[in-house]
Coordinates of C-alpha atoms and ligand atoms in Angstrom, one line a residue:
M53 CA -28.7 12.1 29.4
T54 CA -27.9 9.1 31.5
S55 CA -29.4 5.7 31.4
P56 CA -32.9 5.9 32.7
F57 CA -32.7 2.9 34.8
E58 CA -29.8 0.7 36.4
Y59 CA -29.1 -2.7 35.3
A60 CA -28.5 -5.1 37.9
P61 CA -25.0 -6.5 37.8
A62 CA -24.4 -9.6 35.6
P63 CA -20.8 -10.8 36.2
E64 CA -19.6 -13.8 34.4
S65 CA -18.0 -16.3 37.1
R66 CA -14.2 -16.3 37.1
A67 CA -14.4 -19.8 38.7
V68 CA -13.8 -21.2 35.2
V69 CA -10.2 -20.1 35.1
D70 CA -7.3 -21.4 37.1
I71 CA -4.6 -18.7 37.3
K72 CA -1.5 -20.1 38.9
P73 CA 0.6 -17.9 41.1
S74 CA 3.5 -18.4 38.8
Y75 CA 4.3 -19.0 35.1
G76 CA 7.4 -20.5 33.3
L77 CA 8.1 -20.4 29.8
F78 CA 6.8 -22.9 27.2
V79 CA 9.7 -24.6 25.5
N80 CA 9.9 -27.7 23.6
G81 CA 6.4 -28.7 24.6
E82 CA 6.9 -28.2 28.4
F83 CA 6.6 -25.4 30.9
V84 CA 10.2 -24.6 32.1
D85 CA 11.6 -22.1 34.5
G86 CA 13.2 -19.2 33.1
R87 CA 16.9 -18.2 33.8
G88 CA 16.2 -14.5 33.9
T89 CA 13.8 -12.4 36.3
S90 CA 10.1 -12.3 36.5
F91 CA 7.5 -9.8 36.2
K92 CA 3.9 -9.3 37.5
T93 CA 0.8 -9.3 35.4
V94 CA -2.2 -7.2 36.6
N95 CA -5.9 -7.1 36.3
P96 CA -6.3 -3.6 35.0
A97 CA -10.1 -3.5 36.3
T98 CA -8.9 -3.8 39.9
E99 CA -5.0 -3.6 40.0
E100 CA -4.8 -6.9 41.5
V101 CA -1.8 -8.8 40.8
L102 CA -2.8 -11.9 38.8
A103 CA 0.6 -13.9 38.6
E104 CA 4.2 -13.7 38.5
V105 CA 5.5 -14.6 35.0
A106 CA 9.0 -15.4 33.8
E107 CA 10.9 -13.0 31.7
A108 CA 12.9 -14.8 29.2
N109 CA 16.5 -13.7 28.6
E110 CA 18.6 -14.2 25.6
A111 CA 19.6 -17.8 26.7
D112 CA 16.0 -18.7 27.1
V113 CA 15.1 -17.3 23.6
D114 CA 18.1 -19.4 22.3
E115 CA 16.6 -22.5 23.9
A116 CA 13.2 -21.8 22.3
V117 CA 14.7 -21.2 18.8
K118 CA 16.8 -24.4 19.1
A119 CA 13.6 -26.3 20.1
A120 CA 11.6 -24.7 17.2
R121 CA 14.5 -25.7 14.8
R122 CA 14.6 -29.2 15.9
A123 CA 10.9 -29.6 15.6
Y124 CA 11.0 -27.9 12.2
T125 CA 13.7 -30.2 10.8
R126 CA 12.7 -33.5 12.4
V127 CA 9.0 -33.3 12.4
W128 CA 6.8 -30.4 11.1
S129 CA 8.5 -29.6 7.8
R130 CA 8.5 -33.3 7.1
M131 CA 4.8 -33.9 7.8
S132 CA 2.3 -33.8 5.0
G133 CA -0.3 -30.7 4.9
A134 CA -3.0 -33.0 5.6
E135 CA -1.3 -34.3 8.8
R136 CA -0.6 -30.7 10.0
A137 CA -4.2 -29.8 9.3
K138 CA -5.3 -32.4 11.8
Y139 CA -3.4 -30.7 14.4
L140 CA -4.7 -27.3 13.6
Y141 CA -8.4 -28.5 13.4
R142 CA -7.8 -30.1 16.7
I143 CA -6.6 -26.9 18.3
A144 CA -9.5 -25.1 16.8
R145 CA -11.9 -27.5 18.3
I146 CA -10.3 -27.2 21.6
I147 CA -10.3 -23.4 21.6
Q148 CA -14.2 -23.6 21.0
E149 CA -14.5 -26.1 23.8
R150 CA -12.5 -23.9 26.2
G151 CA -14.0 -20.8 24.8
R152 CA -15.6 -19.6 28.0
E153 CA -12.2 -20.1 29.9
L154 CA -10.3 -18.3 27.2
A155 CA -12.7 -15.4 27.1
V156 CA -12.9 -14.9 31.0
L157 CA -9.0 -15.2 31.2
E158 CA -8.7 -12.6 28.4
S159 CA -11.1 -10.1 30.1
I160 CA -9.3 -10.4 33.4
D161 CA -5.8 -10.1 32.0
N162 CA -6.8 -7.3 29.4
G163 CA -9.6 -5.5 30.8
K164 CA -11.8 -6.0 27.6
P165 CA -15.6 -6.7 28.2
I166 CA -16.6 -10.3 28.4
K167 CA -19.3 -9.6 25.6
E168 CA -16.3 -8.8 23.3
S169 CA -13.8 -11.5 24.2
R170 CA -16.8 -14.1 24.4
D171 CA -18.6 -13.2 21.2
V172 CA -15.7 -11.5 19.1
D173 CA -12.1 -12.5 20.0
V174 CA -12.5 -16.2 20.9
P175 CA -14.9 -17.0 18.0
I176 CA -12.6 -15.4 15.5
V177 CA -9.5 -17.0 17.0
A178 CA -11.1 -20.4 16.4
A179 CA -12.3 -19.4 13.0
H180 CA -8.6 -18.5 12.2
F181 CA -7.3 -21.9 13.0
F182 CA -10.2 -23.6 11.1
Y183 CA -9.5 -21.5 8.2
Y184 CA -5.7 -22.0 8.0
A185 CA -6.2 -25.9 8.7
G186 CA -8.1 -25.8 5.4
W187 CA -5.2 -24.4 3.6
A188 CA -2.5 -26.7 5.0
D189 CA -2.9 -29.5 2.3
K190 CA -3.8 -26.9 -0.5
L191 CA -0.8 -24.8 -0.3
K192 CA 0.3 -25.3 -4.0
Y193 CA -3.1 -23.8 -5.2
A194 CA -2.7 -20.7 -3.3
G195 CA 0.1 -19.4 -5.6
F196 CA 3.0 -18.8 -3.2
G197 CA 4.7 -22.2 -3.5
D198 CA 4.6 -24.8 -0.7
T199 CA 8.1 -24.5 0.9
P200 CA 8.0 -23.2 4.5
L201 CA 10.6 -20.6 5.7
G202 CA 11.7 -22.5 8.9
V203 CA 11.4 -20.8 12.3
A204 CA 9.3 -17.8 12.7
G205 CA 9.9 -15.3 15.5
Q206 CA 6.5 -13.5 16.4
V207 CA 6.1 -10.6 18.7
I208 CA 2.4 -9.3 19.4
P209 CA 0.7 -6.4 21.5
W210 CA -1.7 -6.5 24.3
N211 CA -5.0 -5.1 22.7
F212 CA -5.9 -8.5 21.1
P213 CA -3.6 -11.1 23.0
L214 CA -5.4 -14.2 21.6
L215 CA -6.5 -12.9 18.4
M216 CA -2.9 -11.6 17.5
L217 CA -1.7 -15.0 18.4
A218 CA -4.0 -16.8 16.2
W219 CA -3.1 -14.5 13.4
K220 CA 0.4 -15.2 13.7
I221 CA 0.4 -19.0 14.5
A222 CA -2.3 -20.4 12.6
P223 CA -0.8 -19.5 9.2
A224 CA 2.8 -20.1 10.2
L225 CA 1.9 -23.6 11.2
A226 CA -0.4 -24.3 8.3
C227 CA 2.5 -23.7 5.9
G228 CA 5.0 -25.8 7.9
N229 CA 6.9 -23.4 9.8
T230 CA 7.6 -23.7 13.5
V231 CA 7.3 -20.7 15.9
V232 CA 8.6 -18.8 19.0
L233 CA 5.9 -16.2 20.0
K234 CA 6.1 -13.5 22.6
P235 CA 3.0 -12.2 24.1
A236 CA 2.8 -8.5 25.4
E237 CA 4.2 -8.0 29.0
T238 CA 0.7 -6.7 30.2
T239 CA -1.2 -9.7 28.7
P240 CA 0.8 -13.0 28.8
L241 CA -2.0 -15.3 30.4
T242 CA -4.0 -16.4 27.5
A243 CA -0.9 -17.3 25.3
L244 CA 0.2 -19.5 28.3
L245 CA -3.3 -21.1 28.4
F246 CA -2.9 -21.6 24.5
A247 CA 0.3 -23.4 25.3
E248 CA -1.6 -25.7 27.5
I249 CA -4.0 -26.3 24.6
C250 CA -1.0 -27.2 22.2
Q251 CA -0.2 -29.8 25.1
Q252 CA -3.8 -31.2 25.0
A253 CA -3.7 -31.3 21.2
D254 CA -0.6 -33.4 21.3
L255 CA 1.2 -31.0 19.1
P256 CA 4.8 -32.2 18.7
P257 CA 7.1 -30.4 21.0
G258 CA 8.8 -27.5 19.8
V259 CA 6.4 -26.5 17.1
V260 CA 5.0 -23.8 19.2
N261 CA 7.2 -22.0 21.9
I262 CA 6.0 -19.4 24.1
V263 CA 8.3 -16.9 25.6
T264 CA 7.2 -14.2 28.0
G265 CA 9.0 -10.9 28.6
A266 CA 8.9 -7.2 27.5
G267 CA 11.1 -5.5 25.0
D268 CA 14.3 -7.0 25.5
T269 CA 12.8 -10.6 25.1
G270 CA 11.3 -9.1 21.8
R271 CA 14.6 -7.9 20.6
A272 CA 16.3 -11.2 21.4
I273 CA 13.8 -13.1 19.2
V274 CA 14.0 -10.5 16.3
S275 CA 17.8 -10.5 16.2
H276 CA 18.4 -14.2 16.8
P277 CA 20.4 -15.4 13.8
D278 CA 18.5 -18.8 13.5
V279 CA 15.0 -17.1 13.0
D280 CA 14.1 -17.2 9.5
K281 CA 10.9 -14.8 9.5
V282 CA 10.0 -12.0 11.9
A283 CA 6.2 -11.4 12.3
F284 CA 5.5 -8.2 14.4
T285 CA 2.4 -6.4 15.5
G286 CA 2.7 -3.4 17.6
S287 CA 3.6 0.3 17.6
T288 CA 5.3 2.0 14.6
E289 CA 8.2 3.2 16.7
V290 CA 9.2 -0.5 17.7
G291 CA 8.4 -1.6 14.0
K292 CA 10.8 0.9 12.7
A293 CA 13.4 -0.5 15.2
I294 CA 12.7 -4.0 14.1
A295 CA 13.0 -3.0 10.5
R296 CA 16.5 -1.6 11.1
A297 CA 17.5 -4.6 13.2
V298 CA 16.7 -7.2 10.5
A299 CA 17.9 -4.8 7.4
G300 CA 20.8 -6.7 5.7
T301 CA 19.8 -10.1 6.9
E302 CA 18.0 -12.8 5.0
K303 CA 15.1 -12.5 7.4
K304 CA 11.7 -12.1 5.9
V305 CA 9.7 -9.6 7.8
T306 CA 5.9 -8.7 8.1
L307 CA 4.9 -5.5 10.2
E308 CA 1.5 -4.7 11.4
L309 CA 1.7 -1.2 13.1
G310 CA -0.2 1.7 14.1
G311 CA -3.3 3.4 12.6
K312 CA -5.4 6.7 12.6
A313 CA -8.6 5.7 10.5
A314 CA -11.0 8.1 9.1
N315 CA -14.5 7.0 9.5
I316 CA -16.3 9.3 6.9
V317 CA -20.0 10.2 7.2
F318 CA -21.8 11.7 4.1
D319 CA -25.0 13.5 4.5
D320 CA -27.0 10.8 2.8
A321 CA -25.9 8.1 5.3
P322 CA -28.4 6.6 7.4
L323 CA -27.6 8.4 10.6
D324 CA -28.6 6.2 13.2
Q325 CA -26.7 3.3 11.7
A326 CA -23.7 5.7 11.2
V327 CA -23.8 6.5 14.8
E328 CA -23.7 2.9 15.8
G329 CA -20.7 2.5 13.3
I330 CA -18.9 5.6 15.0
V331 CA -19.4 4.1 18.5
N332 CA -18.3 0.7 17.4
G333 CA -15.3 2.2 15.6
I334 CA -13.8 4.0 18.4
F335 CA -15.3 2.5 21.6
F336 CA -14.9 -1.1 20.7
N337 CA -12.1 -2.6 22.9
Q338 CA -11.7 0.7 24.8
G339 CA -10.4 2.2 21.5
H340 CA -7.2 0.1 22.0
V341 CA -7.5 -1.0 18.2
C342 CA -5.0 -0.4 15.4
C343 CA -7.7 0.1 13.0
A344 CA -10.1 2.3 15.1
G345 CA -12.1 4.7 13.6
S346 CA -10.4 7.4 15.6
R347 CA -10.9 10.4 13.4
L348 CA -14.5 11.2 12.5
L349 CA -15.0 13.1 9.3
V350 CA -18.6 14.3 9.1
Q351 CA -20.0 16.2 6.3
E352 CA -20.8 19.7 7.6
S353 CA -24.4 19.9 6.6
V354 CA -25.2 17.0 9.1
A355 CA -22.4 17.4 11.7
D356 CA -24.5 19.0 14.4
E357 CA -27.3 16.2 14.0
V358 CA -24.8 13.6 14.1
M359 CA -23.0 15.0 17.2
S360 CA -26.2 15.3 19.2
R361 CA -27.0 11.7 18.3
L362 CA -23.7 10.5 19.1
K363 CA -23.6 12.1 22.5
R364 CA -27.0 10.7 23.4
R365 CA -25.7 7.4 22.4
M366 CA -22.5 7.6 24.2
A367 CA -24.3 8.6 27.3
T368 CA -25.9 5.1 27.3
L369 CA -22.7 3.3 27.2
R370 CA -22.0 1.4 30.2
V371 CA -18.3 1.6 31.5
G372 CA -17.1 -0.8 34.2
D373 CA -16.5 -4.5 35.3
P374 CA -15.1 -6.2 32.3
L375 CA -16.7 -9.5 33.4
D376 CA -20.1 -8.0 33.6
K377 CA -22.2 -9.1 30.5
N378 CA -23.8 -5.6 30.4
T379 CA -20.4 -3.8 30.1
D380 CA -19.8 -1.9 26.9
V381 CA -16.5 -0.2 27.6
G382 CA -13.8 -2.0 30.0
A383 CA -10.7 -1.1 31.6
I384 CA -7.7 0.5 30.1
N385 CA -5.0 -2.0 29.7
S386 CA -2.3 -0.5 31.8
A387 CA -1.4 2.6 33.9
E388 CA 1.2 3.7 31.2
Q389 CA -1.5 3.4 28.5
L390 CA -3.9 5.4 30.7
A391 CA -1.3 8.1 31.2
K392 CA -0.9 8.3 27.6
I393 CA -4.5 8.8 26.8
R394 CA -4.6 11.5 29.5
E395 CA -1.7 13.2 28.1
L396 CA -2.8 13.4 24.7
S397 CA -6.4 14.3 25.6
E398 CA -5.0 17.3 27.8
I399 CA -3.0 18.4 24.8
G400 CA -6.0 18.2 22.7
E401 CA -7.7 20.7 25.2
A402 CA -4.7 22.9 25.3
E403 CA -4.6 23.0 21.5
G404 CA -8.2 24.5 21.6
A405 CA -10.5 21.5 20.7
E406 CA -13.6 21.1 22.7
R407 CA -13.8 18.1 24.9
W408 CA -16.9 16.2 26.0
S409 CA -16.8 13.0 27.9
A410 CA -19.9 10.7 28.5
P411 CA -21.3 11.2 32.0
C412 CA -20.4 7.9 33.4
E413 CA -19.2 6.8 37.0
L414 CA -15.8 5.2 36.8
P415 CA -14.8 2.5 39.4
A416 CA -12.5 3.7 42.1
N417 CA -9.7 1.1 41.5
G418 CA -8.3 0.2 38.2
Y419 CA -7.4 2.2 35.0
W420 CA -10.5 3.9 33.5
F421 CA -11.1 6.6 30.8
A422 CA -14.7 7.8 30.1
P423 CA -15.7 7.5 26.3
T424 CA -14.6 11.0 25.1
V425 CA -15.1 13.1 22.0
F426 CA -13.3 16.3 20.8
T427 CA -15.0 18.7 18.3
G428 CA -13.5 21.7 16.6
V429 CA -10.5 19.5 15.8
T430 CA -8.2 20.8 12.8
Q431 CA -5.6 18.8 10.9
A432 CA -2.8 20.6 12.6
H433 CA -3.9 19.2 16.1
R434 CA -2.0 16.3 17.5
I435 CA -5.1 14.5 18.5
A436 CA -5.9 14.5 14.7
R437 CA -2.5 13.2 13.7
E438 CA -1.2 10.7 16.6
E439 CA -2.5 7.5 17.5
I440 CA -4.2 7.9 21.0
F441 CA -5.2 4.2 21.3
G442 CA -8.0 4.7 23.7
P443 CA -11.6 5.8 23.9
V444 CA -11.1 9.2 22.4
L445 CA -12.7 10.4 19.1
S446 CA -11.6 13.4 17.2
V447 CA -14.3 15.1 15.0
L448 CA -13.3 17.0 11.9
T449 CA -15.8 18.3 9.2
F450 CA -15.6 18.4 5.5
R451 CA -18.0 19.9 2.5
T452 CA -17.1 17.9 -0.5
P453 CA -16.1 14.2 -1.3
S454 CA -12.6 15.3 -2.4
E455 CA -12.0 17.4 0.8
A456 CA -13.0 14.1 2.8
V457 CA -10.4 12.1 0.7
E458 CA -7.6 14.7 1.1
K459 CA -8.2 15.0 5.0
A460 CA -8.6 11.1 5.4
N461 CA -5.3 10.5 3.5
N462 CA -3.4 13.4 5.3
T463 CA -1.9 11.0 7.9
P464 CA 1.4 9.0 8.0
F465 CA -0.8 5.9 8.7
G466 CA -2.7 3.8 6.1
L467 CA -4.5 0.9 7.8
S468 CA -8.0 1.4 7.5
A469 CA -11.2 3.7 6.8
G470 CA -14.9 3.8 6.9
V471 CA -17.4 5.2 4.5
W472 CA -21.1 6.0 5.3
T473 CA -23.3 6.8 2.4
D474 CA -26.4 5.8 0.6
K475 CA -24.7 5.6 -2.8
G476 CA -22.7 2.5 -3.8
S477 CA -21.0 4.6 -6.6
R478 CA -19.7 6.8 -4.1
I479 CA -18.5 3.9 -1.8
L480 CA -16.4 2.7 -4.8
S481 CA -15.0 5.9 -5.8
M482 CA -14.0 6.7 -2.2
A483 CA -12.6 3.2 -1.8
N484 CA -10.3 3.7 -4.7
K485 CA -9.1 7.1 -3.4
L486 CA -8.5 6.2 0.2
R487 CA -4.9 5.1 0.9
A488 CA -5.9 2.4 3.5
G489 CA -5.4 -1.4 3.5
V490 CA -9.0 -2.0 4.5
V491 CA -12.0 0.2 3.7
W492 CA -15.3 -0.6 5.2
A493 CA -18.6 0.7 3.7
N494 CA -21.6 1.3 6.0
T495 CA -20.0 -0.9 8.8
F496 CA -16.8 -0.8 10.7
N497 CA -14.4 -3.2 12.6
K498 CA -15.6 -6.2 10.7
F499 CA -12.8 -9.1 10.8
D500 CA -13.1 -12.6 9.0
P501 CA -10.2 -14.9 8.6
T502 CA -10.8 -15.2 4.9
S503 CA -10.0 -11.3 4.4
P504 CA -6.5 -10.1 4.2
F505 CA -5.7 -7.3 6.7
G506 CA -2.7 -5.0 6.7
G507 CA -1.5 -1.3 6.1
Y508 CA 0.2 1.1 3.8
K509 CA 2.7 3.8 4.8
E510 CA 3.6 3.7 8.5
S511 CA 1.0 1.3 9.3
G512 CA 3.4 -1.4 8.2
Y513 CA 3.8 -4.0 5.3
G514 CA 2.7 -7.5 4.6
R515 CA -0.9 -9.0 4.8
E516 CA -2.5 -11.3 7.5
G517 CA -5.5 -13.3 6.8
G518 CA -7.1 -14.9 3.9
R519 CA -5.2 -16.5 1.0
H520 CA -2.7 -13.4 1.1
G521 CA -1.6 -14.3 4.6
L522 CA 0.0 -17.6 3.5
E523 CA 2.7 -15.6 1.4
A524 CA 4.4 -14.3 4.5
Y525 CA 5.2 -17.8 5.6
L526 CA 6.3 -19.4 2.3
K527 CA 9.4 -19.3 0.2
G528 CA 8.4 -17.4 -3.0
A529 CA 10.4 -17.7 -6.2
D530 CA 12.7 -14.8 -5.2
D531 CA 13.5 -15.9 -1.6
Ligands
NAD852 P1 4.6 -2.1 21.3 O1 5.3 -1.7 20.1 O2 5.0 -1.2 22.6 O3 4.8 -3.6 22.0 C1 4.3 -4.5 20.8 C2 5.2 -5.9 21.4 O4 6.5 -5.6 21.0 C3 5.3 -6.2 22.8 O5 5.1 -7.5 22.9 C4 6.6 -5.7 23.4 O6 6.9 -6.3 24.5 C5 7.5 -5.8 22.1 N1 8.5 -5.0 21.9 C6 8.7 -3.8 22.6 N2 10.1 -3.3 22.2 C7 10.6 -4.3 21.4 C8 11.8 -4.3 20.6 N3 12.6 -3.5 20.6 N4 12.0 -5.3 19.9 C9 11.2 -6.3 19.6 N5 9.9 -6.3 20.5 C10 9.7 -5.3 21.2 O7 3.1 -1.8 21.1 P2 1.9 -1.9 22.1 O8 1.8 -0.7 22.8 O9 2.0 -3.3 22.9 O10 0.7 -2.2 21.2 C11 0.0 -1.1 20.7 C12 0.4 -1.0 19.0 O11 0.1 -2.0 18.4 C13 -0.6 0.3 18.6 O12 0.3 1.3 18.0 C14 -1.4 -0.4 17.6 O13 -1.7 0.3 16.6 C15 -0.5 -1.7 17.2 N6 -1.4 -2.7 16.7 C16 -1.4 -3.0 15.3 C17 -2.1 -3.9 14.7 C18 -2.2 -4.2 13.3 O14 -2.6 -5.1 12.8 N7 -1.7 -3.2 12.5 C19 -2.9 -4.7 15.4 C20 -2.9 -4.5 16.9 C21 -2.1 -3.4 17.4

């Protein structure tokens, strides 16, 4: 079933953003030219080149780390928590004031629907700065000491460019550290706009440094000898390489890596709400979500009913222009990611799973993938084990709660899970048995700055968010 009527386009104006033809690096409070080469960032919905961005080399990274060290020693670590908080509150307020600009730019550079960048990403980014501003003068009550580590080197992925930046920068600054942050190579623009916001907030030069580039720039940050703390969010493969690179050094590390979450639907669940939760779990942000509910485990007795309601709902999802306020599913972030999603989906078919894609028309230009569901998936299938990181759901069935737990935990990852049931006692017993950092009950993909987030096993270690998120940026008794 397709939508019974067409929506008139309702595009958000992009006039609110001012994209420059080229960008340098943000070091010591100023935009400077990089010494290395440059790369292009592209709008994934149109393939239009948006800007030429500097690729920081080792010397650029060294300059940024030196600026961060100077700012740490001379200014930031000497400032009282209450003073640091004023800057964080100011940044939070400017993010709110410039929220529309940030949301439009995020959607243009990343491909995510404007309704998500406007109503989810940017509000949570501001909330994160407000939240950690509140901690800056209360660190001694948090239970992790109040001594900062020094310079934090932070490397983030492309799926939530601003949100991941906020998760990294807000707690680091609140605790008195200074930072060198690298955004992902396909989504550098909002981090560079954030650099302007730091200038607008009169943040002392060198407290935040933004260096753009790809893997080599990331490696230079991680292996720089004067970086005290490495915070990484990205793929498990790169996370493992980083763990190896810092092994044997004094650097403190947190790794937020991949996931393959089970979204578990019991037969007593309110099925319409569960279907909304399944859709939100896997199609939010095109499925480019580390904690996406990419494995649906549905109780056998309701499997047919859930699948028919799910397909009906998927057929109404609007895929297309990320700046259109009606869009539910935007563009895939890059040609590389699209190729990876296509490849794993073809493998799913070759392995014998049954593929169904929503009957939507995809735009001619840009990178697109229709919301897709695979049924008849078994645990041996690669689409049940590997992170696809796209709008692709693998469906498995179960008969008993213990079978659901066994299947849910049968993964090298351990980031998140969802449980849909009418029984509170079952929620508690499942949450205790699921080996996942976050377990949502009768909801999915809910984020709040007060709540710690992080994984087990190959999903990484350390927690971001909440009081726990402070620990990663403070010298504990054994450091
Ligand atoms: P990626 O690992 O390829 O890249 C992440 C970042 O690391 C990028 O900025 C990249 O330039 C940089 N990088 C690449 N090689 C590097 C190296 N050798 N040393 C240092 N830095 C290097 O991941 P991606 O494809 O950008 O992001 C998708 C992945 O991120 C998914 O696996 C997803 O699950 C994960 N993720 C995890 C969380 C979480 O909180 N657990 C959140 C969002 C995304």
